[in-house]
CSV table of N, CA and C in Angstrom, one decimal:
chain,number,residue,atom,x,y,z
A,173,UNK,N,-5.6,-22.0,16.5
A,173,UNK,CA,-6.9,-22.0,15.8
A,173,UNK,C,-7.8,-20.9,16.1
A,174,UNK,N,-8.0,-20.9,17.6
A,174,UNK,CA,-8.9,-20.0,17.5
A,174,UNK,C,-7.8,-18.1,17.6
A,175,UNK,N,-6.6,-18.3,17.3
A,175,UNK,CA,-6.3,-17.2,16.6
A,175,UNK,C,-6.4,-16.4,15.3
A,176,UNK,N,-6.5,-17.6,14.3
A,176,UNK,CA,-6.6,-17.6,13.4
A,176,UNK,C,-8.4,-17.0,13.3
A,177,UNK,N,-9.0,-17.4,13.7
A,177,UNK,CA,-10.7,-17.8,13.5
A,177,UNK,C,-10.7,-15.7,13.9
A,178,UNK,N,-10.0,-15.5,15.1
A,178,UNK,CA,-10.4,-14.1,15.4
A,178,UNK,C,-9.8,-13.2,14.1
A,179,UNK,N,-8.9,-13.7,13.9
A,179,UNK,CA,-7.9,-12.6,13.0
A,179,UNK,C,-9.1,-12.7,11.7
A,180,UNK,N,-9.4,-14.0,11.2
A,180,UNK,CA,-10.8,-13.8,9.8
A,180,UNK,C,-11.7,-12.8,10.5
A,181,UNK,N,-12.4,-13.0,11.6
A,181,UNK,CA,-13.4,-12.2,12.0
A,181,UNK,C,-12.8,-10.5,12.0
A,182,UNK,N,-11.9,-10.4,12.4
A,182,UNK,CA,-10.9,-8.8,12.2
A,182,UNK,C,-10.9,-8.5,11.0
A,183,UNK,N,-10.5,-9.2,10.2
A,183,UNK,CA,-10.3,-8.9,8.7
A,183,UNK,C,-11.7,-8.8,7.8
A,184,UNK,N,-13.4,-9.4,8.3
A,184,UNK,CA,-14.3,-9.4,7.7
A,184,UNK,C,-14.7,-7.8,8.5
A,185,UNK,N,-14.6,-7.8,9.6
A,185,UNK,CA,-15.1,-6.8,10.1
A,185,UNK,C,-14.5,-5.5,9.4
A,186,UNK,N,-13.1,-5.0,9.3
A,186,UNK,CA,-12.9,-3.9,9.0
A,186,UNK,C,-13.1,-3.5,7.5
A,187,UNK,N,-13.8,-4.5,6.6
A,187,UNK,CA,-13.7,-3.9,5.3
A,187,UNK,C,-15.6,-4.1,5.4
A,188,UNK,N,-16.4,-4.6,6.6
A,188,UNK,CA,-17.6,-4.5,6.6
A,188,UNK,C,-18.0,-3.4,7.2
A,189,UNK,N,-17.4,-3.2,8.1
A,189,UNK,CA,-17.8,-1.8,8.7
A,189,UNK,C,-17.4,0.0,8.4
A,190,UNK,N,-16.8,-0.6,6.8
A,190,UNK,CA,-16.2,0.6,6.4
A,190,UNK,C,-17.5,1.7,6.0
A,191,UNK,N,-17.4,3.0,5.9
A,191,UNK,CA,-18.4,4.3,6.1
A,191,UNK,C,-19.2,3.7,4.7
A,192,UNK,N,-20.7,3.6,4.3
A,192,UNK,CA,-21.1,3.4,2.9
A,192,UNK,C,-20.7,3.5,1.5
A,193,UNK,N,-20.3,4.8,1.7
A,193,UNK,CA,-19.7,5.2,0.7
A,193,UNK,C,-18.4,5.0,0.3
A,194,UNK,N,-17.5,4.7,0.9
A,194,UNK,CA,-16.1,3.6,1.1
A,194,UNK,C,-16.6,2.2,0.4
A,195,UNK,N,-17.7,1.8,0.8
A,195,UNK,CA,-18.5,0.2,0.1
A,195,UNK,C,-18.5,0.1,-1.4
A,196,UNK,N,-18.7,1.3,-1.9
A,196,UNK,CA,-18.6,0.8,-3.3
A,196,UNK,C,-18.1,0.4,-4.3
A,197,UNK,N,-17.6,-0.1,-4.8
A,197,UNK,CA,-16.5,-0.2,-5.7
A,197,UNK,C,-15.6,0.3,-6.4
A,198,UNK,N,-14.3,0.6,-6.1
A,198,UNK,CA,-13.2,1.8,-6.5
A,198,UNK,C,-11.9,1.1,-7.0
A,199,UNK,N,-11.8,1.9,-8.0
A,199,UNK,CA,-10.5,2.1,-8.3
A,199,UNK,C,-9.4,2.4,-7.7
A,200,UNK,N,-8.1,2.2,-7.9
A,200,UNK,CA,-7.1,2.2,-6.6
A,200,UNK,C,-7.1,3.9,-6.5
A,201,UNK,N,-6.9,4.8,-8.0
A,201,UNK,CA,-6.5,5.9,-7.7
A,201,UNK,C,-7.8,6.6,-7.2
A,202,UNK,N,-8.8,6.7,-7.7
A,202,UNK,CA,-10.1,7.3,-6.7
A,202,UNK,C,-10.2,7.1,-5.1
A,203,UNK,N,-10.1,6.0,-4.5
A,203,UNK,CA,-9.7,5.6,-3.7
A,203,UNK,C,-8.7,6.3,-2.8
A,204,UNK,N,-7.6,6.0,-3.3
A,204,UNK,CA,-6.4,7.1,-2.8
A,204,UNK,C,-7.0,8.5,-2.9
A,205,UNK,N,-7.2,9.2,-3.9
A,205,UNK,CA,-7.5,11.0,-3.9
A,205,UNK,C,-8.8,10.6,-2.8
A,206,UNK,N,-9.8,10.1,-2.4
A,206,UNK,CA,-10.5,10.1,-1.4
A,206,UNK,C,-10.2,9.9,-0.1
A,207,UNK,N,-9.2,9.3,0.3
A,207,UNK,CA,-8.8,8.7,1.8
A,207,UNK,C,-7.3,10.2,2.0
A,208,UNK,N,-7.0,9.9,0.8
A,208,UNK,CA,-5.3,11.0,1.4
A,208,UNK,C,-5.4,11.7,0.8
A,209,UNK,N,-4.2,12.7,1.0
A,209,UNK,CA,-4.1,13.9,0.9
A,209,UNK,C,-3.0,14.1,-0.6
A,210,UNK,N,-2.9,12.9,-1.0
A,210,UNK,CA,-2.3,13.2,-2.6
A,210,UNK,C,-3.3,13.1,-3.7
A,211,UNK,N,-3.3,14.5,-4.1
A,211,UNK,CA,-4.2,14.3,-5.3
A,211,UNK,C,-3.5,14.7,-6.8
A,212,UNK,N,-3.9,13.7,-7.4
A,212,UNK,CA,-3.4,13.5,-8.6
A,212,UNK,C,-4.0,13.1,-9.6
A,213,UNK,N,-3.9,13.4,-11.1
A,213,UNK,CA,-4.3,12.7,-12.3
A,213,UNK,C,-4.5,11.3,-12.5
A,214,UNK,N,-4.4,10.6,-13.2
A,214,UNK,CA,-4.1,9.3,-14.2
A,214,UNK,C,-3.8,8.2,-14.0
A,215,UNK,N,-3.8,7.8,-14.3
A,215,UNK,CA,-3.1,5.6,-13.7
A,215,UNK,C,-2.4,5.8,-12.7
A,216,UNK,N,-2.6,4.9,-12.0
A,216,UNK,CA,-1.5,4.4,-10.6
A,216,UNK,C,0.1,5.0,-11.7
A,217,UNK,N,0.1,4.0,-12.6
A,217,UNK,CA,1.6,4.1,-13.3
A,217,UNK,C,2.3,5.8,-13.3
A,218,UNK,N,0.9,6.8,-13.6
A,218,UNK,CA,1.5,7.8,-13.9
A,218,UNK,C,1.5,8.8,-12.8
A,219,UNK,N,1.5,8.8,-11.7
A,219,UNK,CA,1.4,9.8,-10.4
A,219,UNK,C,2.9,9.6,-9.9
A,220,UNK,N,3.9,8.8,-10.5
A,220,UNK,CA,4.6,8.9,-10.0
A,220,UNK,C,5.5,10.4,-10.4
A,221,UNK,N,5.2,10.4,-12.0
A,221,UNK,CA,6.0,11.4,-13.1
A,221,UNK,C,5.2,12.4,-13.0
A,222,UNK,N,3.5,11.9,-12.9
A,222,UNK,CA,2.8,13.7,-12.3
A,222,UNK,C,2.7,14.7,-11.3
A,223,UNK,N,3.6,13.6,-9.9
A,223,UNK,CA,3.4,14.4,-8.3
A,223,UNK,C,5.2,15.0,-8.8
A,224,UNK,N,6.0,15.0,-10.0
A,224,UNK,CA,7.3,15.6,-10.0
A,224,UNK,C,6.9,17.3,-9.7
A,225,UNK,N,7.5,17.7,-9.0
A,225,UNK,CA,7.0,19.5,-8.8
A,225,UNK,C,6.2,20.1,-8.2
A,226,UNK,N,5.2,18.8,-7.7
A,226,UNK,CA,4.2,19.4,-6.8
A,226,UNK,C,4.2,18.6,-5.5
A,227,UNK,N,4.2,17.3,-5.4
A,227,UNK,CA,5.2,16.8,-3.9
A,227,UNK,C,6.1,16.4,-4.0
A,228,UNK,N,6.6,15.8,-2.8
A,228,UNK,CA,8.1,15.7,-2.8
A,228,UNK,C,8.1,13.9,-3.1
A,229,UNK,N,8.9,13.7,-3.4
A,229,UNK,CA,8.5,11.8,-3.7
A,229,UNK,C,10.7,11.8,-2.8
A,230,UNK,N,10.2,10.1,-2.6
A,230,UNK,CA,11.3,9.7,-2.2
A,230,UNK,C,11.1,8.0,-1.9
A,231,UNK,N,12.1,7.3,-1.3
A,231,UNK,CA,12.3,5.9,-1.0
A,231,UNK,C,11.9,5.8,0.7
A,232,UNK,N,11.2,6.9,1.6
A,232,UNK,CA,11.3,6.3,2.8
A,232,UNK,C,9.6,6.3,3.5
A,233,UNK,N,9.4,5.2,3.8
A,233,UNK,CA,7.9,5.2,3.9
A,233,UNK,C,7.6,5.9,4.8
A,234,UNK,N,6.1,7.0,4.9
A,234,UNK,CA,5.9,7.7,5.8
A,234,UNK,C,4.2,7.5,6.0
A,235,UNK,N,3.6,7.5,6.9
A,235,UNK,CA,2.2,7.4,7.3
A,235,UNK,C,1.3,8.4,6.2
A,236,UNK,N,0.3,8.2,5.5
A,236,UNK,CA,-0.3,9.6,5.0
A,236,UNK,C,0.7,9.7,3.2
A,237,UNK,N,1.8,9.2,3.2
A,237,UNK,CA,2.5,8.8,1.8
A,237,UNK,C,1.6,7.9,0.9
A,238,UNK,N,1.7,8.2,-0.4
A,238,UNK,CA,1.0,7.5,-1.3
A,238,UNK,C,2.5,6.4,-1.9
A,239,UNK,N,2.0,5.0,-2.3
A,239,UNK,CA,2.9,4.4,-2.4
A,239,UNK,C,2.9,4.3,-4.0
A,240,UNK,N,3.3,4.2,-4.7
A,240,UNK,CA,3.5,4.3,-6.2
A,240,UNK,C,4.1,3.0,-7.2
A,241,UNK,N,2.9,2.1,-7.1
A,241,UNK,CA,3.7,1.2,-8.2
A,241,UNK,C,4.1,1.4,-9.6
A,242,UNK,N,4.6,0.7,-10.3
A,242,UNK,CA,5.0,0.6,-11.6
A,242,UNK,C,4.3,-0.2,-12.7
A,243,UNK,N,3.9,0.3,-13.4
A,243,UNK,CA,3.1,-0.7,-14.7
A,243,UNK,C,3.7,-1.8,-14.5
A,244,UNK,N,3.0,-2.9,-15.1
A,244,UNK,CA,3.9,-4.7,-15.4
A,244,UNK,C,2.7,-5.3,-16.3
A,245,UNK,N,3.3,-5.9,-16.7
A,245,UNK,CA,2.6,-7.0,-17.9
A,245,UNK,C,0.9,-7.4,-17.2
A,246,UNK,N,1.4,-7.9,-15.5
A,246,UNK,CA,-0.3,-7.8,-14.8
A,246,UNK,C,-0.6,-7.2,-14.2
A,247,UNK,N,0.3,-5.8,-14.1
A,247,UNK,CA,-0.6,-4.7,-13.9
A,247,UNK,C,-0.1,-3.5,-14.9
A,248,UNK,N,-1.1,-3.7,-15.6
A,248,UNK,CA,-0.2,-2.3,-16.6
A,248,UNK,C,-0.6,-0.8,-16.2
A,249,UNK,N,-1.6,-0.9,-15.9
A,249,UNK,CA,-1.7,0.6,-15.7
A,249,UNK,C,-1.3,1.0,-14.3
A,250,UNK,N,-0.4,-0.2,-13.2
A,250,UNK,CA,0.1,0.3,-12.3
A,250,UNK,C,-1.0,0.2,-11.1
A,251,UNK,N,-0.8,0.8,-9.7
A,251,UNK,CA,-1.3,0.9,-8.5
A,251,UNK,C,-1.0,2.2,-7.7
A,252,UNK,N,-1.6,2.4,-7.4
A,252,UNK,CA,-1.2,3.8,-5.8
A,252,UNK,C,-2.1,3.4,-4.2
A,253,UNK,N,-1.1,3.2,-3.4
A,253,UNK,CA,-1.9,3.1,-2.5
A,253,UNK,C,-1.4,4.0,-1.1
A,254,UNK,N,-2.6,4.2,0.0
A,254,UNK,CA,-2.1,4.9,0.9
A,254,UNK,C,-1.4,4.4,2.1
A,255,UNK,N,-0.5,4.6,2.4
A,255,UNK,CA,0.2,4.2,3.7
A,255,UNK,C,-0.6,5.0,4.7
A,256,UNK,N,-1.0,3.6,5.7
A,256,UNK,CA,-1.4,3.6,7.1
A,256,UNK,C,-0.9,3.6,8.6
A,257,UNK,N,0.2,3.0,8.2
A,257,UNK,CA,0.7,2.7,9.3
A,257,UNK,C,2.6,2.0,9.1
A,258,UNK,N,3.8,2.0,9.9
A,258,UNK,CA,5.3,1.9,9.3
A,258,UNK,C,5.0,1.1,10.6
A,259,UNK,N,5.4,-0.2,10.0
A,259,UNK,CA,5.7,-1.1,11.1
A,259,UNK,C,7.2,-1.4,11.5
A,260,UNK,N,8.0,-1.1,11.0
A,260,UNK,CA,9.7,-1.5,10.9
A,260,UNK,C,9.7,-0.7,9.4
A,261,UNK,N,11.4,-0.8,9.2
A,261,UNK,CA,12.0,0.2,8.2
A,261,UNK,C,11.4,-1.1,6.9
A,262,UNK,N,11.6,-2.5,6.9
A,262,UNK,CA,10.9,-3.2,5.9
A,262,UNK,C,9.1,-3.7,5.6
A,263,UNK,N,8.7,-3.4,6.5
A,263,UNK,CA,7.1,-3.6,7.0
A,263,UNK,C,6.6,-2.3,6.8
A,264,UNK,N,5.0,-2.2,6.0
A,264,UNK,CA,4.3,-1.1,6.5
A,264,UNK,C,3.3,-1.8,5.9
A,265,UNK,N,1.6,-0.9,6.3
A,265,UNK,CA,0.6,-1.3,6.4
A,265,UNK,C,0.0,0.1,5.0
A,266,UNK,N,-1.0,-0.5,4.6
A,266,UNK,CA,-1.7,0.5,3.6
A,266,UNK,C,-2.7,0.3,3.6
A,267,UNK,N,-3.9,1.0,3.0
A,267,UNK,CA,-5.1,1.2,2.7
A,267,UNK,C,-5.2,1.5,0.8
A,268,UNK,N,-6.0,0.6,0.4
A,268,UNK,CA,-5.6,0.7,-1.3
A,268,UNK,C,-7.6,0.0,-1.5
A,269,UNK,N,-7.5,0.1,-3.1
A,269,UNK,CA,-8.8,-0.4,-3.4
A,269,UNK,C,-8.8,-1.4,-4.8
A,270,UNK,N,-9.0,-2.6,-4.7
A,270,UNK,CA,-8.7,-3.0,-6.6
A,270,UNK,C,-7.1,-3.4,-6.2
A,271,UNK,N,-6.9,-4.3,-5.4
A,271,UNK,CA,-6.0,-5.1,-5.4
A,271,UNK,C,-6.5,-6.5,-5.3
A,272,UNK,N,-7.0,-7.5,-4.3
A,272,UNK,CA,-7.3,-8.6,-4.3
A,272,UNK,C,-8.7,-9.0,-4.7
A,273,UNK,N,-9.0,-7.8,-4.9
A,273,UNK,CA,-10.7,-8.4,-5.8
A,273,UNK,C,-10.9,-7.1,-6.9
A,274,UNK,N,-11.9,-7.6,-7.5
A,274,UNK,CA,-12.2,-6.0,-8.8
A,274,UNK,C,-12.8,-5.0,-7.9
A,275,UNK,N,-12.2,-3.8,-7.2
A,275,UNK,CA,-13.0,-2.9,-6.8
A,275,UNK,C,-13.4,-3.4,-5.6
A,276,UNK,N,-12.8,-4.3,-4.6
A,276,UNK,CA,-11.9,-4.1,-3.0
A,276,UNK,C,-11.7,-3.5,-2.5
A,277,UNK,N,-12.2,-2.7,-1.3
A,277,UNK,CA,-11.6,-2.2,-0.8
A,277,UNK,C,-10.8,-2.7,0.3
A,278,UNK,N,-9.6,-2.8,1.2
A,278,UNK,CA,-9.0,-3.2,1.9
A,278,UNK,C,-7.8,-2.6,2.5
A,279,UNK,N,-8.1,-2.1,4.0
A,279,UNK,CA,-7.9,-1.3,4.8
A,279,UNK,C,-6.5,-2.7,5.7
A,280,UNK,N,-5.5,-1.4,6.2
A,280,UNK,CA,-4.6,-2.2,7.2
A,280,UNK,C,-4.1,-3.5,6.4
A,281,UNK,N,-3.9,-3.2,5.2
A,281,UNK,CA,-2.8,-4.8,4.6
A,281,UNK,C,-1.5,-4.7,4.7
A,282,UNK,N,-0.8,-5.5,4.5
A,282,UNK,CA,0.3,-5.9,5.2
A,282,UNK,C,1.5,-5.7,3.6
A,283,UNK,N,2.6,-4.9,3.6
A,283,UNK,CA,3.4,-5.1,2.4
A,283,UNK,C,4.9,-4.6,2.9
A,284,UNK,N,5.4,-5.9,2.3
A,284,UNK,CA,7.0,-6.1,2.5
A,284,UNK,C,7.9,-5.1,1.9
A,285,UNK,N,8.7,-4.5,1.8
A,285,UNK,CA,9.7,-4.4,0.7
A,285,UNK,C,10.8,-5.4,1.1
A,286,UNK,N,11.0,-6.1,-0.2
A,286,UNK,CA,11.8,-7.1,-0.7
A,286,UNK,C,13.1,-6.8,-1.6
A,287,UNK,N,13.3,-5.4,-1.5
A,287,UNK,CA,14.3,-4.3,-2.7
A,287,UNK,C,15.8,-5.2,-2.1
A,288,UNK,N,16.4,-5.5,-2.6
A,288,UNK,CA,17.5,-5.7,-2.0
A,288,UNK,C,18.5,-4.8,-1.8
A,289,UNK,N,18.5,-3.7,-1.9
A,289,UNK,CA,18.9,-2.4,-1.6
A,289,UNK,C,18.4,-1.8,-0.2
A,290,UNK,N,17.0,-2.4,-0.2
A,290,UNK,CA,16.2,-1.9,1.4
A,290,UNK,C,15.6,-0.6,0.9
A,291,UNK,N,15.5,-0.1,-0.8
A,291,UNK,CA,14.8,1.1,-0.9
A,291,UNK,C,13.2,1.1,-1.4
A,292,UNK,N,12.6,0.2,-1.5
A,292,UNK,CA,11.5,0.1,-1.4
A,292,UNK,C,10.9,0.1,-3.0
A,293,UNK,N,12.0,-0.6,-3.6
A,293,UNK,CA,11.4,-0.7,-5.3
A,293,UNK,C,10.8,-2.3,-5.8
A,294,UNK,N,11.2,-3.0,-4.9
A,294,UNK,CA,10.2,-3.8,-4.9
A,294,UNK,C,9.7,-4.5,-3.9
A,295,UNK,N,8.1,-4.8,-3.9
A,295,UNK,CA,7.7,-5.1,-3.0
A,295,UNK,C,6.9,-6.4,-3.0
A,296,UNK,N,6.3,-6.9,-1.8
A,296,UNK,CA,4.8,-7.9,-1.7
A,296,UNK,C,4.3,-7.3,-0.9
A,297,UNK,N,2.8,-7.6,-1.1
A,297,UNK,CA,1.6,-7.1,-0.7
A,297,UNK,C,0.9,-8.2,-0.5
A,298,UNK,N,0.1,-8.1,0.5
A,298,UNK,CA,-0.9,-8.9,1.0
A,298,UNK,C,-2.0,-9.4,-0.1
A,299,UNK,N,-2.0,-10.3,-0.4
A,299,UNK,CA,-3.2,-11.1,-1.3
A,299,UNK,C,-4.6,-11.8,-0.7
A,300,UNK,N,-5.6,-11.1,-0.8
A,300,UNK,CA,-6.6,-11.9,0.0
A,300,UNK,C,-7.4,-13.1,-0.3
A,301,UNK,N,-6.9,-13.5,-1.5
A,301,UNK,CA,-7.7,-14.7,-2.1
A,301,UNK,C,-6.5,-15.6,-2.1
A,302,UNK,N,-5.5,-15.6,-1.8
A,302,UNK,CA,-4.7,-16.6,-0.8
A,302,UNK,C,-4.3,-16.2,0.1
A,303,UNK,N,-4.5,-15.5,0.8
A,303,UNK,CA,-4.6,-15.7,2.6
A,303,UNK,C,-2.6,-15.5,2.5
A,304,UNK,N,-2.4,-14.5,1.8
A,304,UNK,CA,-0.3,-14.8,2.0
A,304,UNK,C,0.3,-13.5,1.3
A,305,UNK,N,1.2,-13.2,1.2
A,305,UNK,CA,2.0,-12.1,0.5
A,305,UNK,C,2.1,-12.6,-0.9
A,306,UNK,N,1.6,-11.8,-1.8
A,306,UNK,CA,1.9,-12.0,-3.0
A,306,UNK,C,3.0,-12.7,-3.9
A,307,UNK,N,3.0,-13.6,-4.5
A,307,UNK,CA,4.0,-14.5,-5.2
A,307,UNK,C,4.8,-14.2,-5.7
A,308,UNK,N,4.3,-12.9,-6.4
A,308,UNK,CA,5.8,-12.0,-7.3
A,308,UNK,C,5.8,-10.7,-6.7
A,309,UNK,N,7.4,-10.2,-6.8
A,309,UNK,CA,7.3,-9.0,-6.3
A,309,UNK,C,6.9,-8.2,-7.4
A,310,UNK,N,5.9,-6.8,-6.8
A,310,UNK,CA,5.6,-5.8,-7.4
A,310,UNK,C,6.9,-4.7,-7.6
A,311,UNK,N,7.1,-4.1,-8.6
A,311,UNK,CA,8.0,-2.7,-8.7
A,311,UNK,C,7.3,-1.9,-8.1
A,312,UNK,N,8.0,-0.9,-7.5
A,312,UNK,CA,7.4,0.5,-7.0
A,312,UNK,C,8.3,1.9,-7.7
A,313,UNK,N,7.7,3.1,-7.8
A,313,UNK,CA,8.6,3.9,-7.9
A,313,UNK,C,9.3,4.5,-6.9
A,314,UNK,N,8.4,4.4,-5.4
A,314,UNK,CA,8.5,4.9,-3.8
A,314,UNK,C,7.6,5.7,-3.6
A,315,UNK,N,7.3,6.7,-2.6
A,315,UNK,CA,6.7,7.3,-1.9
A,315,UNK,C,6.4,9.0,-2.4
A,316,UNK,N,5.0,9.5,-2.6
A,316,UNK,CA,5.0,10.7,-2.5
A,316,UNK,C,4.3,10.9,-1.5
A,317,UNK,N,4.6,12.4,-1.2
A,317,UNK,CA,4.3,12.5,0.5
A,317,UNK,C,3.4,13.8,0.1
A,318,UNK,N,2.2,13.8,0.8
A,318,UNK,CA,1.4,15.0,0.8
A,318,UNK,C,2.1,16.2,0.9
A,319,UNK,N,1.5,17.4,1.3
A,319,UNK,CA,2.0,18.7,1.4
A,319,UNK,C,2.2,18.6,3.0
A,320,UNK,N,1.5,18.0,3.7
A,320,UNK,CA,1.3,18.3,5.0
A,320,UNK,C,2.7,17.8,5.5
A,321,UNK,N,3.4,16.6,4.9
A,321,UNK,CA,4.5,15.9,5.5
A,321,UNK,C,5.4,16.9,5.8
A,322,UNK,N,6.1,16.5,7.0
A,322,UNK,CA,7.1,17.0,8.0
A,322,UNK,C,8.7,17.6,6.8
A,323,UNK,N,9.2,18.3,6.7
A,323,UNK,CA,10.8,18.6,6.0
A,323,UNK,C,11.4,17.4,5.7
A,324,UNK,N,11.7,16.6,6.8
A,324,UNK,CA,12.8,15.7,6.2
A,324,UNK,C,12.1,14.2,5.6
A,325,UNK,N,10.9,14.4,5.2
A,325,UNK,CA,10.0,13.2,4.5
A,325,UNK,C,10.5,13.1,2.8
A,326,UNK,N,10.7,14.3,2.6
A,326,UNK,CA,11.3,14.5,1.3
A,326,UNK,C,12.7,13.6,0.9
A,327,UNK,N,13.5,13.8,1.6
A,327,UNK,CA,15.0,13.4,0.7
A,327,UNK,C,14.4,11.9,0.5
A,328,UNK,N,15.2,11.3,-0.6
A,328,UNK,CA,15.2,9.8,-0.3
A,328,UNK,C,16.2,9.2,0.1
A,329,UNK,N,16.2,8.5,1.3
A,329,UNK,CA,17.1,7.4,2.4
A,329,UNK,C,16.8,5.9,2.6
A,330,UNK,N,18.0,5.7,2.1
A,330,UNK,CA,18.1,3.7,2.1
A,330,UNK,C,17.8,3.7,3.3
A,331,UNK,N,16.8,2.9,4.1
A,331,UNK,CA,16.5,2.4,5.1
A,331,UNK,C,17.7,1.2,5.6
A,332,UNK,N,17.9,1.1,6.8
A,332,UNK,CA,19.0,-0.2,7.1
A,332,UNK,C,18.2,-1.3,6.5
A,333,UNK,N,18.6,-2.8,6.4
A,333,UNK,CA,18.0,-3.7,6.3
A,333,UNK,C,17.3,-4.5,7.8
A,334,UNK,N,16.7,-4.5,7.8
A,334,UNK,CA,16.1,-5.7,9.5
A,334,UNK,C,15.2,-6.6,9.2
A,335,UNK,N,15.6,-7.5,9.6
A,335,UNK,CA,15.1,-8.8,9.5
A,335,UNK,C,14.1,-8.9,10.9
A,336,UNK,N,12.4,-9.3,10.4
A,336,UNK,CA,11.9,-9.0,11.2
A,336,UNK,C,10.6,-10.1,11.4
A,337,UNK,N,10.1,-10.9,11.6
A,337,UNK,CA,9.3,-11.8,12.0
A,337,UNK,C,8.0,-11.4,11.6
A,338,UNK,N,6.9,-11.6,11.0
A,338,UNK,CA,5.6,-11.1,10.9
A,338,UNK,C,4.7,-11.7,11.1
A,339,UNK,N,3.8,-11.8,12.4
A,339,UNK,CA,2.6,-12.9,12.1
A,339,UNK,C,1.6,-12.7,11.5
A,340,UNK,N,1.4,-13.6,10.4
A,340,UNK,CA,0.5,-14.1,9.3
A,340,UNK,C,-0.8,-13.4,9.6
A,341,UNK,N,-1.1,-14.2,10.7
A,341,UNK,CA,-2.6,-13.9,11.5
A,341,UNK,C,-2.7,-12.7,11.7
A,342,UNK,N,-1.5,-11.7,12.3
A,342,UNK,CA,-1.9,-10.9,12.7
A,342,UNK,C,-2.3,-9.6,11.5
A,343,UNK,N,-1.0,-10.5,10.3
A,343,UNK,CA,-1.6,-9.4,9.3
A,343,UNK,C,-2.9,-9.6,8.7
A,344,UNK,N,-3.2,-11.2,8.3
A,344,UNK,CA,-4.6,-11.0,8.4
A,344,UNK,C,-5.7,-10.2,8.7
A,345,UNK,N,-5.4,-9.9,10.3
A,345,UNK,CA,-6.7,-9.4,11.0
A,345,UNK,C,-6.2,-8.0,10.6
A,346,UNK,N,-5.5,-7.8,9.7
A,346,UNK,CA,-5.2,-6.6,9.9
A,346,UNK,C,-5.4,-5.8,8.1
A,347,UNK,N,-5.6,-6.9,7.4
A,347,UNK,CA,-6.0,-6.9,6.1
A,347,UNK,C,-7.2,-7.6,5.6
């Protein structure tokens, strides 16, 4: 209980204590071109087909990578968010805006890939207005990686699969 109680207090703190200007209400892709280092045009949907020739995109998550969803019926114009943190080859953490509320921002969430391949095409994402990983999986296109990233960020590599334990709470306090 009272882990639970700290992990809400984590999770209120880091999206209250974020810089002012971070406070206001954003769009996923403004958001992204403000926090990282991929800058790009148009809908979440289209940065995948617009970073072709200017970064390198691939299937393997990297810190500082923008992650690249796919249009869907409930989300049509798609998502981009930044990777924060690679917890295991199926766990990583991101930083995104206009996910669990209109113009959210939400730092340190928690998102699975669920690809059955282990390439990271489809995923769950932390949901804050139910406290859980999203009910359906999202499509992704994968990962473009800033200019800054290291040579071998580029290729894309199936990750092994690992089965890996996650606590709830801890992604809470962490989303």
């Amino acid at each position: 209980m009272l882990r639970v109680a700290l992990a809400s207090l984590i999770a209120f703190l880091s999206i209250a204590l974020l810089p002012a200007e971070a406070n206001a209400r954003l769009q996923c892709v403004a958001y992204a071109r403000q926090i990282g280092e991929v800058h790009l045009s148009g809908n979440g949907r289209d940065w995948w087909g617009n970073a072709q020739g200017v970064y390198a995109r691939g299937a393997r998550p990297q810190a500082g990578a923008v992650l690249a969803f796919k249009g869907t019926g409930a989300m049509p114009y798609g998502h981009v968010a930044v990777v924060s943190k690679i917890v295991d080859s199926r766990h990583i953490l991101i930083n995104h805006a206009n996910w669990s509320a209109p113009g959210m921002i939400e730092r340190g969430v928690e998102v699975v890939d669920v690809s059955t391949a282990g390439d990271w095409s489809q995923v769950r994402v932390w949901y804050g207005k139910t406290r859980s990983l999203g009910l359906r999986p999202s499509p992704t296109f994968g990962f473009i990686y800033p200019r800054s990233a290291p040579a071998d960020a580029a290729p894309s590599i199936v990750l092994p699969t690992v089965t890996a334990s996650v606590d709830v709470a801890s992604a809470a306090a962490q989303g």
